[in-house]
């Protein structure tokens, strides 16, 4: 069983994160889904970026820090799209993190990330939030620090393909993502 903090997308905490958390809980994991927007949600990506600007990135990251403050040091950090950036910012302060799960985007890993840290990435191919050059740079950085990075790409799907409420949704890719994510957690 893993402890998992799942950070939401730029849309805010919505059903897609809650459903994912329930899926992980059903597999026996302890999961928290911090609301980094304090109840606000966006209806479009652009509106989500406006919310980030209004709230402020520093406030968002501090809310995330507070949400994991009392969680075990080896808590798995997971991010959905914008949430990957939150994970990237938290990881430097949580060296004992058992694993990292990036969904629908990537973030830089701190140079202090420990060798052997398991990191799993799930992104559309192509994806504006995970362009091939950025994925290649992440792979190079992971190799340089010894991070155990595994990248899964899903050709021909939209950016947020796991969200059944959006046009990007692709059921087959979503199901495969969840199976792979659960397998990742099972082996930590």
Short mmCIF file of N, CA and C in Angstrom, two decimals:
data_model
loop_
_atom_site.label_atom_id
_atom_site.label_comp_id
_atom_site.label_asym_id
_atom_site.label_seq_id
_atom_site.Cartn_x
_atom_site.Cartn_y
_atom_site.Cartn_z
N UNK A 1 0.84 -1.18 0.00
CA UNK A 1 0.00 0.00 0.00
C UNK A 1 0.89 1.25 0.00
N UNK A 2 0.52 2.19 -0.82
CA UNK A 2 1.25 3.46 -0.90
C UNK A 2 0.39 4.58 -0.35
N UNK A 3 1.05 5.59 0.17
CA UNK A 3 0.39 6.86 0.47
C UNK A 3 0.63 7.73 -0.75
N UNK A 4 -0.42 8.40 -1.20
CA UNK A 4 -0.36 9.14 -2.45
C UNK A 4 -1.02 10.50 -2.30
N UNK A 5 -0.31 11.55 -2.73
CA UNK A 5 -0.89 12.89 -2.83
C UNK A 5 -1.07 13.18 -4.31
N UNK A 6 -2.31 13.40 -4.73
CA UNK A 6 -2.65 13.62 -6.13
C UNK A 6 -3.06 15.08 -6.32
N UNK A 7 -2.25 15.83 -7.06
CA UNK A 7 -2.48 17.26 -7.26
C UNK A 7 -3.19 17.51 -8.58
N UNK A 8 -4.21 18.34 -8.52
CA UNK A 8 -5.11 18.55 -9.65
C UNK A 8 -4.52 19.40 -10.78
N UNK A 9 -5.26 19.42 -11.86
CA UNK A 9 -4.89 20.17 -13.06
C UNK A 9 -5.22 21.65 -12.90
N UNK A 10 -4.95 22.40 -13.95
CA UNK A 10 -5.23 23.83 -13.99
C UNK A 10 -6.75 24.10 -13.87
N UNK A 11 -7.55 23.09 -14.16
CA UNK A 11 -9.01 23.24 -14.02
C UNK A 11 -9.45 23.32 -12.56
N UNK A 12 -8.62 22.87 -11.64
CA UNK A 12 -9.00 22.79 -10.24
C UNK A 12 -9.39 21.36 -9.90
N UNK A 13 -9.72 21.14 -8.65
CA UNK A 13 -10.10 19.80 -8.19
C UNK A 13 -11.49 19.47 -8.70
N UNK A 14 -11.54 18.45 -9.58
CA UNK A 14 -12.80 18.07 -10.22
C UNK A 14 -13.00 16.57 -10.15
N UNK A 15 -14.00 16.11 -10.81
CA UNK A 15 -14.33 14.68 -10.73
C UNK A 15 -13.22 13.79 -11.28
N UNK A 16 -12.47 14.25 -12.27
CA UNK A 16 -11.44 13.39 -12.84
C UNK A 16 -10.40 13.00 -11.78
N UNK A 17 -10.01 13.94 -10.94
CA UNK A 17 -9.06 13.62 -9.87
C UNK A 17 -9.72 12.76 -8.79
N UNK A 18 -10.96 13.06 -8.48
CA UNK A 18 -11.67 12.27 -7.46
C UNK A 18 -11.86 10.82 -7.92
N UNK A 19 -12.20 10.64 -9.18
CA UNK A 19 -12.37 9.29 -9.73
C UNK A 19 -11.03 8.55 -9.72
N UNK A 20 -9.96 9.24 -10.10
CA UNK A 20 -8.63 8.62 -10.07
C UNK A 20 -8.27 8.22 -8.64
N UNK A 21 -8.53 9.11 -7.69
CA UNK A 21 -8.24 8.81 -6.28
C UNK A 21 -9.04 7.59 -5.82
N UNK A 22 -10.30 7.53 -6.19
CA UNK A 22 -11.13 6.37 -5.82
C UNK A 22 -10.58 5.09 -6.43
N UNK A 23 -10.10 5.17 -7.65
CA UNK A 23 -9.50 4.01 -8.31
C UNK A 23 -8.28 3.53 -7.52
N UNK A 24 -7.44 4.46 -7.09
CA UNK A 24 -6.26 4.10 -6.31
C UNK A 24 -6.65 3.56 -4.93
N UNK A 25 -7.66 4.17 -4.31
CA UNK A 25 -8.12 3.68 -3.01
C UNK A 25 -8.67 2.27 -3.11
N UNK A 26 -9.39 1.99 -4.17
CA UNK A 26 -9.96 0.64 -4.38
C UNK A 26 -8.85 -0.41 -4.46
N UNK A 27 -7.66 0.01 -4.87
CA UNK A 27 -6.51 -0.90 -4.94
C UNK A 27 -5.76 -0.95 -3.61
N UNK A 28 -6.27 -0.26 -2.59
CA UNK A 28 -5.69 -0.34 -1.25
C UNK A 28 -4.76 0.79 -0.87
N UNK A 29 -4.66 1.82 -1.69
CA UNK A 29 -3.76 2.93 -1.39
C UNK A 29 -4.48 4.03 -0.61
N UNK A 30 -3.72 4.74 0.22
CA UNK A 30 -4.23 5.92 0.93
C UNK A 30 -3.99 7.12 0.03
N UNK A 31 -5.04 7.90 -0.27
CA UNK A 31 -4.91 8.98 -1.25
C UNK A 31 -5.53 10.27 -0.70
N UNK A 32 -4.82 11.37 -0.89
CA UNK A 32 -5.37 12.70 -0.62
C UNK A 32 -5.38 13.47 -1.93
N UNK A 33 -6.38 14.32 -2.09
CA UNK A 33 -6.51 15.16 -3.28
C UNK A 33 -6.67 16.61 -2.82
N UNK A 34 -5.57 17.26 -2.50
CA UNK A 34 -5.64 18.63 -1.99
C UNK A 34 -6.30 19.58 -3.00
N UNK A 35 -7.13 20.47 -2.48
CA UNK A 35 -7.78 21.48 -3.31
C UNK A 35 -6.92 22.74 -3.27
N UNK A 36 -6.07 22.90 -4.25
CA UNK A 36 -5.11 24.01 -4.27
C UNK A 36 -5.75 25.34 -4.66
N UNK A 37 -7.01 25.30 -5.10
CA UNK A 37 -7.73 26.51 -5.48
C UNK A 37 -8.78 26.90 -4.45
N UNK A 38 -8.84 26.20 -3.35
CA UNK A 38 -9.80 26.50 -2.27
C UNK A 38 -11.24 26.57 -2.78
N UNK A 39 -11.63 25.56 -3.56
CA UNK A 39 -13.00 25.45 -4.00
C UNK A 39 -13.32 25.98 -5.38
N UNK A 40 -12.44 26.74 -5.97
CA UNK A 40 -12.71 27.28 -7.31
C UNK A 40 -12.35 26.25 -8.37
N UNK A 41 -13.08 26.27 -9.46
CA UNK A 41 -12.75 25.43 -10.62
C UNK A 41 -12.92 26.27 -11.88
N UNK A 42 -12.27 25.80 -12.93
CA UNK A 42 -12.33 26.50 -14.22
C UNK A 42 -13.12 25.66 -15.21
N UNK A 43 -13.70 26.33 -16.19
CA UNK A 43 -14.44 25.62 -17.23
C UNK A 43 -13.63 25.47 -18.51
N UNK A 44 -12.52 26.23 -18.60
CA UNK A 44 -11.62 26.12 -19.75
C UNK A 44 -10.18 26.19 -19.24
N UNK A 45 -9.26 25.76 -20.08
CA UNK A 45 -7.84 25.87 -19.71
C UNK A 45 -7.46 27.33 -19.50
N UNK A 46 -7.92 28.21 -20.39
CA UNK A 46 -7.59 29.63 -20.24
C UNK A 46 -8.09 30.18 -18.91
N UNK A 47 -9.32 29.81 -18.54
CA UNK A 47 -9.86 30.24 -17.24
C UNK A 47 -9.00 29.68 -16.10
N UNK A 48 -8.52 28.45 -16.27
CA UNK A 48 -7.65 27.86 -15.26
C UNK A 48 -6.36 28.65 -15.08
N UNK A 49 -5.77 29.11 -16.18
CA UNK A 49 -4.56 29.91 -16.07
C UNK A 49 -4.83 31.26 -15.40
N UNK A 50 -6.03 31.79 -15.62
CA UNK A 50 -6.42 33.02 -14.92
C UNK A 50 -6.48 32.76 -13.42
N UNK A 51 -7.05 31.63 -13.03
CA UNK A 51 -7.12 31.29 -11.60
C UNK A 51 -5.72 31.15 -11.00
N UNK A 52 -4.81 30.51 -11.74
CA UNK A 52 -3.44 30.37 -11.25
C UNK A 52 -2.84 31.75 -11.02
N UNK A 53 -3.06 32.65 -11.96
CA UNK A 53 -2.54 34.01 -11.83
C UNK A 53 -3.16 34.74 -10.64
N UNK A 54 -4.46 34.59 -10.47
CA UNK A 54 -5.15 35.26 -9.35
C UNK A 54 -4.69 34.72 -8.00
N UNK A 55 -4.59 33.41 -7.90
CA UNK A 55 -4.20 32.79 -6.63
C UNK A 55 -2.72 32.98 -6.37
N UNK A 56 -1.92 32.80 -7.42
CA UNK A 56 -0.47 32.91 -7.31
C UNK A 56 0.17 31.54 -7.13
N UNK A 57 1.22 31.29 -7.93
CA UNK A 57 1.89 30.01 -7.87
C UNK A 57 2.45 29.71 -6.48
N UNK A 58 2.99 30.72 -5.83
CA UNK A 58 3.57 30.52 -4.50
C UNK A 58 2.51 30.04 -3.51
N UNK A 59 1.32 30.59 -3.59
CA UNK A 59 0.22 30.18 -2.71
C UNK A 59 -0.19 28.74 -3.02
N UNK A 60 -0.28 28.43 -4.31
CA UNK A 60 -0.66 27.07 -4.73
C UNK A 60 0.34 26.05 -4.18
N UNK A 61 1.62 26.32 -4.33
CA UNK A 61 2.65 25.39 -3.85
C UNK A 61 2.64 25.33 -2.33
N UNK A 62 2.43 26.43 -1.66
CA UNK A 62 2.37 26.41 -0.19
C UNK A 62 1.17 25.58 0.29
N UNK A 63 0.04 25.69 -0.39
CA UNK A 63 -1.12 24.85 -0.05
C UNK A 63 -0.78 23.38 -0.23
N UNK A 64 -0.04 23.06 -1.28
CA UNK A 64 0.37 21.68 -1.51
C UNK A 64 1.32 21.22 -0.41
N UNK A 65 2.27 22.05 -0.05
CA UNK A 65 3.21 21.71 1.05
C UNK A 65 2.45 21.43 2.34
N UNK A 66 1.49 22.28 2.62
CA UNK A 66 0.70 22.10 3.84
C UNK A 66 -0.10 20.79 3.79
N UNK A 67 -0.59 20.45 2.62
CA UNK A 67 -1.39 19.23 2.48
C UNK A 67 -0.57 17.96 2.74
N UNK A 68 0.72 17.99 2.46
CA UNK A 68 1.55 16.80 2.66
C UNK A 68 2.41 16.88 3.91
N UNK A 69 2.33 17.98 4.62
CA UNK A 69 3.20 18.19 5.78
C UNK A 69 3.17 17.03 6.78
N UNK A 70 2.00 16.47 7.06
CA UNK A 70 1.90 15.41 8.06
C UNK A 70 1.83 14.01 7.43
N UNK A 71 1.97 13.95 6.12
CA UNK A 71 1.96 12.64 5.46
C UNK A 71 3.33 11.98 5.60
N UNK A 72 3.38 10.65 5.47
CA UNK A 72 4.67 9.96 5.58
C UNK A 72 5.69 10.53 4.58
N UNK A 73 6.94 10.47 4.97
CA UNK A 73 8.01 11.02 4.13
C UNK A 73 8.09 10.32 2.78
N UNK A 74 7.65 9.07 2.72
CA UNK A 74 7.73 8.33 1.45
C UNK A 74 6.46 8.43 0.61
N UNK A 75 5.60 9.38 0.92
CA UNK A 75 4.38 9.58 0.15
C UNK A 75 4.71 9.76 -1.33
N UNK A 76 3.96 9.06 -2.18
CA UNK A 76 4.10 9.20 -3.63
C UNK A 76 3.48 10.54 -4.03
N UNK A 77 4.17 11.28 -4.86
CA UNK A 77 3.67 12.56 -5.35
C UNK A 77 3.19 12.37 -6.79
N UNK A 78 1.94 12.73 -7.03
CA UNK A 78 1.35 12.57 -8.36
C UNK A 78 0.73 13.89 -8.78
N UNK A 79 0.88 14.22 -10.05
CA UNK A 79 0.31 15.45 -10.57
C UNK A 79 -0.41 15.21 -11.87
N UNK A 80 -1.54 15.89 -12.00
CA UNK A 80 -2.33 15.85 -13.22
C UNK A 80 -2.12 17.18 -13.94
N UNK A 81 -1.47 17.16 -15.09
CA UNK A 81 -1.20 18.33 -15.90
C UNK A 81 -0.50 19.40 -15.06
N UNK A 82 -1.15 20.50 -14.70
CA UNK A 82 -0.51 21.53 -13.90
C UNK A 82 0.04 20.95 -12.60
N UNK A 83 -0.60 19.94 -12.07
CA UNK A 83 -0.17 19.32 -10.83
C UNK A 83 1.23 18.74 -10.90
N UNK A 84 1.71 18.45 -12.13
CA UNK A 84 3.08 17.96 -12.26
C UNK A 84 4.08 19.04 -11.85
N UNK A 85 3.75 20.29 -12.15
CA UNK A 85 4.61 21.39 -11.72
C UNK A 85 4.65 21.52 -10.21
N UNK A 86 3.51 21.28 -9.57
CA UNK A 86 3.46 21.28 -8.11
C UNK A 86 4.37 20.19 -7.57
N UNK A 87 4.27 19.01 -8.15
CA UNK A 87 5.12 17.89 -7.72
C UNK A 87 6.59 18.26 -7.89
N UNK A 88 6.93 18.83 -9.03
CA UNK A 88 8.31 19.23 -9.26
C UNK A 88 8.83 20.18 -8.20
N UNK A 89 7.97 21.10 -7.76
CA UNK A 89 8.37 22.06 -6.72
C UNK A 89 8.47 21.42 -5.34
N UNK A 90 7.64 20.43 -5.06
CA UNK A 90 7.66 19.78 -3.75
C UNK A 90 8.78 18.77 -3.61
N UNK A 91 9.16 18.15 -4.69
CA UNK A 91 10.07 17.02 -4.63
C UNK A 91 11.41 17.35 -3.96
N UNK A 92 11.92 18.53 -4.19
CA UNK A 92 13.22 18.91 -3.59
C UNK A 92 13.15 18.88 -2.07
N UNK A 93 11.97 19.14 -1.50
CA UNK A 93 11.81 19.16 -0.04
C UNK A 93 11.44 17.79 0.52
N UNK A 94 11.24 16.81 -0.33
CA UNK A 94 10.77 15.49 0.11
C UNK A 94 11.67 14.39 -0.49
N UNK A 95 12.91 14.31 -0.02
CA UNK A 95 13.88 13.38 -0.61
C UNK A 95 13.53 11.90 -0.45
N UNK A 96 12.65 11.57 0.49
CA UNK A 96 12.29 10.17 0.71
C UNK A 96 11.04 9.74 -0.06
N UNK A 97 10.55 10.60 -0.95
CA UNK A 97 9.39 10.26 -1.76
C UNK A 97 9.59 8.90 -2.41
N UNK A 98 8.59 8.03 -2.29
CA UNK A 98 8.71 6.66 -2.81
C UNK A 98 8.63 6.62 -4.33
N UNK A 99 7.93 7.57 -4.93
CA UNK A 99 7.79 7.59 -6.37
C UNK A 99 7.07 8.84 -6.84
N UNK A 100 7.15 9.09 -8.13
CA UNK A 100 6.52 10.26 -8.75
C UNK A 100 5.72 9.78 -9.96
N UNK A 101 4.51 10.31 -10.06
CA UNK A 101 3.62 9.97 -11.17
C UNK A 101 3.19 11.26 -11.85
N UNK A 102 3.58 11.42 -13.12
CA UNK A 102 3.20 12.59 -13.92
C UNK A 102 2.14 12.16 -14.93
N UNK A 103 1.00 12.82 -14.89
CA UNK A 103 -0.10 12.54 -15.81
C UNK A 103 -0.40 13.79 -16.63
N UNK A 104 -0.33 13.68 -17.94
CA UNK A 104 -0.73 14.73 -18.88
C UNK A 104 0.22 15.91 -18.98
N UNK A 105 1.39 15.81 -18.39
CA UNK A 105 2.40 16.86 -18.51
C UNK A 105 3.66 16.36 -17.82
N UNK A 106 4.71 17.12 -17.96
CA UNK A 106 5.95 16.79 -17.27
C UNK A 106 6.43 18.03 -16.52
N UNK A 107 7.33 17.80 -15.62
CA UNK A 107 7.96 18.89 -14.88
C UNK A 107 9.43 18.54 -14.71
N UNK A 108 10.22 19.54 -14.47
CA UNK A 108 11.64 19.30 -14.20
C UNK A 108 11.78 18.57 -12.88
N UNK A 109 12.73 17.66 -12.84
CA UNK A 109 13.07 17.00 -11.59
C UNK A 109 14.23 17.76 -10.97
N UNK A 110 14.19 17.96 -9.66
CA UNK A 110 15.30 18.69 -9.04
C UNK A 110 16.61 17.90 -9.18
N UNK A 111 17.71 18.60 -9.25
CA UNK A 111 19.01 17.94 -9.38
C UNK A 111 19.32 17.10 -8.14
N UNK A 112 18.59 17.33 -7.06
CA UNK A 112 18.79 16.58 -5.83
C UNK A 112 17.96 15.29 -5.78
N UNK A 113 17.19 15.02 -6.83
CA UNK A 113 16.39 13.79 -6.85
C UNK A 113 17.33 12.60 -6.70
N UNK A 114 16.95 11.69 -5.83
CA UNK A 114 17.85 10.59 -5.51
C UNK A 114 17.94 9.57 -6.65
N UNK A 115 19.09 8.96 -6.75
CA UNK A 115 19.27 7.88 -7.72
C UNK A 115 18.30 6.76 -7.39
N UNK A 116 17.69 6.22 -8.43
CA UNK A 116 16.75 5.12 -8.25
C UNK A 116 15.32 5.55 -8.00
N UNK A 117 15.07 6.85 -7.84
CA UNK A 117 13.70 7.32 -7.62
C UNK A 117 12.82 6.90 -8.79
N UNK A 118 11.76 6.12 -8.55
CA UNK A 118 10.88 5.72 -9.64
C UNK A 118 9.98 6.88 -10.07
N UNK A 119 10.00 7.17 -11.36
CA UNK A 119 9.16 8.23 -11.92
C UNK A 119 8.47 7.65 -13.15
N UNK A 120 7.16 7.79 -13.19
CA UNK A 120 6.40 7.31 -14.34
C UNK A 120 5.65 8.49 -14.95
N UNK A 121 5.70 8.57 -16.29
CA UNK A 121 5.10 9.67 -17.04
C UNK A 121 4.08 9.09 -18.03
N UNK A 122 2.91 9.74 -18.11
CA UNK A 122 1.87 9.37 -19.08
C UNK A 122 1.43 10.63 -19.81
N UNK A 123 1.73 10.70 -21.11
CA UNK A 123 1.38 11.89 -21.89
C UNK A 123 0.89 11.51 -23.28
N UNK A 124 0.07 12.39 -23.83
CA UNK A 124 -0.37 12.24 -25.21
C UNK A 124 0.82 12.45 -26.13
N UNK A 125 0.71 11.94 -27.34
CA UNK A 125 1.76 12.12 -28.33
C UNK A 125 1.11 12.50 -29.66
N UNK A 126 1.21 13.76 -30.03
CA UNK A 126 1.94 14.86 -29.41
C UNK A 126 1.12 15.52 -28.30
N UNK A 127 1.82 16.27 -27.46
CA UNK A 127 1.16 17.01 -26.38
C UNK A 127 1.93 18.32 -26.17
N UNK A 128 1.21 19.43 -26.24
CA UNK A 128 1.84 20.75 -26.08
C UNK A 128 2.48 20.90 -24.70
N UNK A 129 1.96 20.17 -23.69
CA UNK A 129 2.51 20.27 -22.34
C UNK A 129 3.60 19.23 -22.07
N UNK A 130 3.94 18.47 -23.10
CA UNK A 130 5.04 17.51 -23.00
C UNK A 130 5.63 17.31 -24.40
N UNK A 131 6.15 18.39 -24.99
CA UNK A 131 6.69 18.27 -26.34
C UNK A 131 7.88 17.31 -26.36
N UNK A 132 8.12 16.67 -27.50
CA UNK A 132 9.20 15.68 -27.58
C UNK A 132 10.55 16.20 -27.07
N UNK A 133 10.90 17.43 -27.37
CA UNK A 133 12.19 17.97 -26.91
C UNK A 133 12.23 18.05 -25.38
N UNK A 134 11.12 18.41 -24.76
CA UNK A 134 11.08 18.48 -23.29
C UNK A 134 11.13 17.09 -22.67
N UNK A 135 10.46 16.14 -23.30
CA UNK A 135 10.52 14.75 -22.81
C UNK A 135 11.95 14.23 -22.92
N UNK A 136 12.61 14.51 -24.05
CA UNK A 136 14.00 14.07 -24.23
C UNK A 136 14.90 14.71 -23.18
N UNK A 137 14.68 15.99 -22.88
CA UNK A 137 15.48 16.67 -21.85
C UNK A 137 15.25 16.04 -20.48
N UNK A 138 14.00 15.68 -20.19
CA UNK A 138 13.69 15.02 -18.92
C UNK A 138 14.40 13.66 -18.85
N UNK A 139 14.36 12.92 -19.94
CA UNK A 139 15.03 11.61 -19.97
C UNK A 139 16.53 11.77 -19.76
N UNK A 140 17.12 12.78 -20.38
CA UNK A 140 18.57 13.03 -20.22
C UNK A 140 18.89 13.41 -18.77
N UNK A 141 18.08 14.30 -18.19
CA UNK A 141 18.30 14.72 -16.81
C UNK A 141 18.15 13.53 -15.85
N UNK A 142 17.15 12.69 -16.09
CA UNK A 142 16.93 11.52 -15.24
C UNK A 142 18.12 10.57 -15.33
N UNK A 143 18.62 10.36 -16.53
CA UNK A 143 19.78 9.48 -16.71
C UNK A 143 21.00 10.04 -15.98
N UNK A 144 21.13 11.37 -15.99
CA UNK A 144 22.27 12.01 -15.33
C UNK A 144 22.24 11.91 -13.82
N UNK A 145 21.03 11.82 -13.25
CA UNK A 145 20.92 11.73 -11.79
C UNK A 145 20.63 10.31 -11.31
N UNK A 146 20.39 9.41 -12.26
CA UNK A 146 20.09 8.04 -11.87
C UNK A 146 18.65 7.79 -11.52
N UNK A 147 17.77 8.75 -11.82
CA UNK A 147 16.34 8.57 -11.58
C UNK A 147 15.84 7.47 -12.51
N UNK A 148 14.97 6.62 -11.99
CA UNK A 148 14.40 5.51 -12.76
C UNK A 148 13.13 5.99 -13.47
N UNK A 149 13.31 6.59 -14.63
CA UNK A 149 12.22 7.23 -15.38
C UNK A 149 11.66 6.26 -16.41
N UNK A 150 10.33 6.21 -16.45
CA UNK A 150 9.63 5.42 -17.49
C UNK A 150 8.57 6.34 -18.09
N UNK A 151 8.67 6.56 -19.40
CA UNK A 151 7.75 7.44 -20.11
C UNK A 151 6.84 6.60 -21.00
N UNK A 152 5.53 6.82 -20.85
CA UNK A 152 4.53 6.20 -21.71
C UNK A 152 3.86 7.29 -22.52
N UNK A 153 3.85 7.13 -23.83
CA UNK A 153 3.16 8.09 -24.70
C UNK A 153 1.98 7.39 -25.35
N UNK A 154 0.96 8.17 -25.64
CA UNK A 154 -0.29 7.66 -26.19
C UNK A 154 -0.57 8.41 -27.49
N UNK A 155 -0.17 7.83 -28.62
CA UNK A 155 -0.30 8.50 -29.92
C UNK A 155 -1.75 8.76 -30.30
N UNK A 156 -1.96 9.95 -30.85
CA UNK A 156 -3.25 10.29 -31.43
C UNK A 156 -4.35 10.66 -30.46
N UNK A 157 -4.04 10.78 -29.17
CA UNK A 157 -5.08 11.17 -28.21
C UNK A 157 -4.88 12.64 -27.85
N UNK A 158 -5.91 13.25 -27.25
CA UNK A 158 -5.82 14.64 -26.82
C UNK A 158 -5.10 14.76 -25.49
N UNK A 159 -4.73 15.96 -25.14
CA UNK A 159 -3.94 16.25 -23.93
C UNK A 159 -4.52 15.59 -22.69
N UNK A 160 -5.80 15.81 -22.42
CA UNK A 160 -6.40 15.35 -21.16
C UNK A 160 -7.28 14.13 -21.42
N UNK A 161 -6.68 13.11 -22.00
CA UNK A 161 -7.41 11.94 -22.48
C UNK A 161 -8.04 11.08 -21.39
N UNK A 162 -7.67 11.26 -20.12
CA UNK A 162 -8.30 10.46 -19.05
C UNK A 162 -9.58 11.09 -18.53
N UNK A 163 -9.87 12.32 -18.92
CA UNK A 163 -11.04 13.03 -18.40
C UNK A 163 -12.25 12.77 -19.30
N UNK A 164 -13.17 11.94 -18.79
CA UNK A 164 -14.35 11.56 -19.57
C UNK A 164 -15.27 12.73 -19.86
N UNK A 165 -15.10 13.85 -19.18
CA UNK A 165 -15.98 15.01 -19.40
C UNK A 165 -15.47 15.94 -20.50
N UNK A 166 -14.30 15.66 -21.05
CA UNK A 166 -13.70 16.54 -22.06
C UNK A 166 -13.63 15.85 -23.42
N UNK A 167 -13.59 16.64 -24.49
CA UNK A 167 -13.49 16.06 -25.84
C UNK A 167 -12.22 15.25 -26.07
N UNK A 168 -11.16 15.51 -25.30
CA UNK A 168 -9.90 14.78 -25.43
C UNK A 168 -10.01 13.32 -25.01
N UNK A 169 -11.05 12.97 -24.30
CA UNK A 169 -11.14 11.64 -23.68
C UNK A 169 -10.95 10.51 -24.68
N UNK A 170 -10.12 9.55 -24.27
CA UNK A 170 -9.91 8.33 -25.05
C UNK A 170 -9.93 7.18 -24.04
N UNK A 171 -11.01 6.41 -24.10
CA UNK A 171 -11.22 5.37 -23.08
C UNK A 171 -10.10 4.34 -23.06
N UNK A 172 -9.67 3.87 -24.21
CA UNK A 172 -8.63 2.84 -24.25
C UNK A 172 -7.32 3.35 -23.66
N UNK A 173 -6.92 4.57 -24.03
CA UNK A 173 -5.69 5.15 -23.49
C UNK A 173 -5.82 5.41 -22.00
N UNK A 174 -6.99 5.87 -21.58
CA UNK A 174 -7.22 6.12 -20.15
C UNK A 174 -7.12 4.82 -19.36
N UNK A 175 -7.78 3.78 -19.83
CA UNK A 175 -7.73 2.49 -19.13
C UNK A 175 -6.30 1.98 -19.02
N UNK A 176 -5.54 2.11 -20.10
CA UNK A 176 -4.15 1.66 -20.07
C UNK A 176 -3.32 2.50 -19.10
N UNK A 177 -3.57 3.79 -19.07
CA UNK A 177 -2.86 4.67 -18.13
C UNK A 177 -3.13 4.25 -16.70
N UNK A 178 -4.39 3.99 -16.37
CA UNK A 178 -4.72 3.61 -14.99
C UNK A 178 -4.13 2.25 -14.64
N UNK A 179 -4.14 1.30 -15.57
CA UNK A 179 -3.53 -0.01 -15.29
C UNK A 179 -2.03 0.14 -15.03
N UNK A 180 -1.39 0.92 -15.88
CA UNK A 180 0.06 1.12 -15.70
C UNK A 180 0.37 1.87 -14.40
N UNK A 181 -0.45 2.84 -14.07
CA UNK A 181 -0.25 3.61 -12.83
C UNK A 181 -0.43 2.73 -11.60
N UNK A 182 -1.45 1.90 -11.62
CA UNK A 182 -1.68 0.98 -10.50
C UNK A 182 -0.54 -0.02 -10.37
N UNK A 183 -0.03 -0.49 -11.50
CA UNK A 183 1.11 -1.41 -11.47
C UNK A 183 2.34 -0.70 -10.90
N UNK A 184 2.53 0.54 -11.28
CA UNK A 184 3.64 1.36 -10.74
C UNK A 184 3.55 1.43 -9.22
N UNK A 185 2.37 1.76 -8.71
CA UNK A 185 2.19 1.87 -7.25
C UNK A 185 2.39 0.53 -6.56
N UNK A 186 1.92 -0.52 -7.18
CA UNK A 186 2.02 -1.86 -6.60
C UNK A 186 3.49 -2.28 -6.41
N UNK A 187 4.34 -1.80 -7.29
CA UNK A 187 5.75 -2.23 -7.24
C UNK A 187 6.67 -1.28 -6.47
N UNK A 188 6.12 -0.26 -5.87
CA UNK A 188 6.99 0.66 -5.10
C UNK A 188 7.41 0.01 -3.78
#
